[in-house]
Amino acid sequence: MSGRYVNPFPQYLDATPNVRAGAQLFFYEAGTSTKLDTYSDRTLLTANTNPVVLNSAGFPAVDIFLQDLDYKVVLAPSTDTDPPTSPIWTADY
């Protein structure tokens, strides 16, 4: 079974609000730094890159479908490392 990432068309902005072009969305197993795949289709056949890089408008360039698992999601600047050392935010189930 698959589930869609919370907002199917999220745009990521900073506080000013400028778009976060090139920012990275990392997906991990909840509570860990073990990467989990996300997929560009609801059948979970085509894996996305991890991290998913935001386009110039601050949107993911792909659809993001999740496995039926608990995920930790980290938004990091385009210059950050893997795993991120200076994340913008972390949402850990």
PDB file of C-alpha atoms in Angstrom, residues 18-51:
ATOM      1  CA  ASN A  18      11.887  33.578  -0.811  1.00  0.00           C
ATOM      2  CA  VAL A  19      11.686  30.193  -2.493  1.00  0.00           C
ATOM      3  CA  ARG A  20      14.118  27.558  -1.321  1.00  0.00           C
ATOM      4  CA  ALA A  21      15.421  26.749  -4.801  1.00  0.00           C
ATOM      5  CA  GLY A  22      17.826  23.804  -4.760  1.00  0.00           C
ATOM      6  CA  ALA A  23      17.006  22.810  -1.183  1.00  0.00           C
ATOM      7  CA  GLN A  24      17.040  19.080  -0.482  1.00  0.00           C
ATOM      8  CA  LEU A  25      14.341  16.840   0.997  1.00  0.00           C
ATOM      9  CA  PHE A  26      15.867  13.782   2.644  1.00  0.00           C
ATOM     10  CA  PHE A  27      13.729  10.783   3.602  1.00  0.00           C
ATOM     11  CA  TYR A  28      14.835   8.406   6.368  1.00  0.00           C
ATOM     12  CA  GLU A  29      13.385   5.607   8.452  1.00  0.00           C
ATOM     13  CA  ALA A  30      11.765   7.288  11.474  1.00  0.00           C
ATOM     14  CA  GLY A  31      14.202   7.857  14.326  1.00  0.00           C
ATOM     15  CA  THR A  32      17.269   6.958  12.239  1.00  0.00           C
ATOM     16  CA  SER A  33      19.575   8.157   9.496  1.00  0.00           C
ATOM     17  CA  THR A  34      18.801   5.098   7.350  1.00  0.00           C
ATOM     18  CA  LYS A  35      17.467   6.313   4.013  1.00  0.00           C
ATOM     19  CA  LEU A  36      14.044   5.174   2.804  1.00  0.00           C
ATOM     20  CA  ASP A  37      12.973   5.347  -0.816  1.00  0.00           C
ATOM     21  CA  THR A  38      10.135   7.504  -2.030  1.00  0.00           C
ATOM     22  CA  TYR A  39       8.512   6.943  -5.407  1.00  0.00           C
ATOM     23  CA  SER A  40       7.222   8.998  -8.318  1.00  0.00           C
ATOM     24  CA  ASP A  41       4.230   6.696  -8.881  1.00  0.00           C
ATOM     25  CA  ARG A  42       1.571   5.204  -6.626  1.00  0.00           C
ATOM     26  CA  THR A  43       2.568   1.653  -7.631  1.00  0.00           C
ATOM     27  CA  LEU A  44       5.971   2.268  -5.968  1.00  0.00           C
ATOM     28  CA  LEU A  45       7.878   1.055  -9.022  1.00  0.00           C
ATOM     29  CA  THR A  46       9.964   4.145  -9.824  1.00  0.00           C
ATOM     30  CA  ALA A  47      12.155   5.335  -6.956  1.00  0.00           C
ATOM     31  CA  ASN A  48      13.035   9.013  -6.617  1.00  0.00           C
ATOM     32  CA  THR A  49      16.513  10.237  -5.829  1.00  0.00           C
ATOM     33  CA  ASN A  50      17.170  10.711  -2.132  1.00  0.00           C
ATOM     34  CA  PRO A  51      17.410  13.590  -1.523  1.00  0.00           C
TER      35      PRO A  51
END
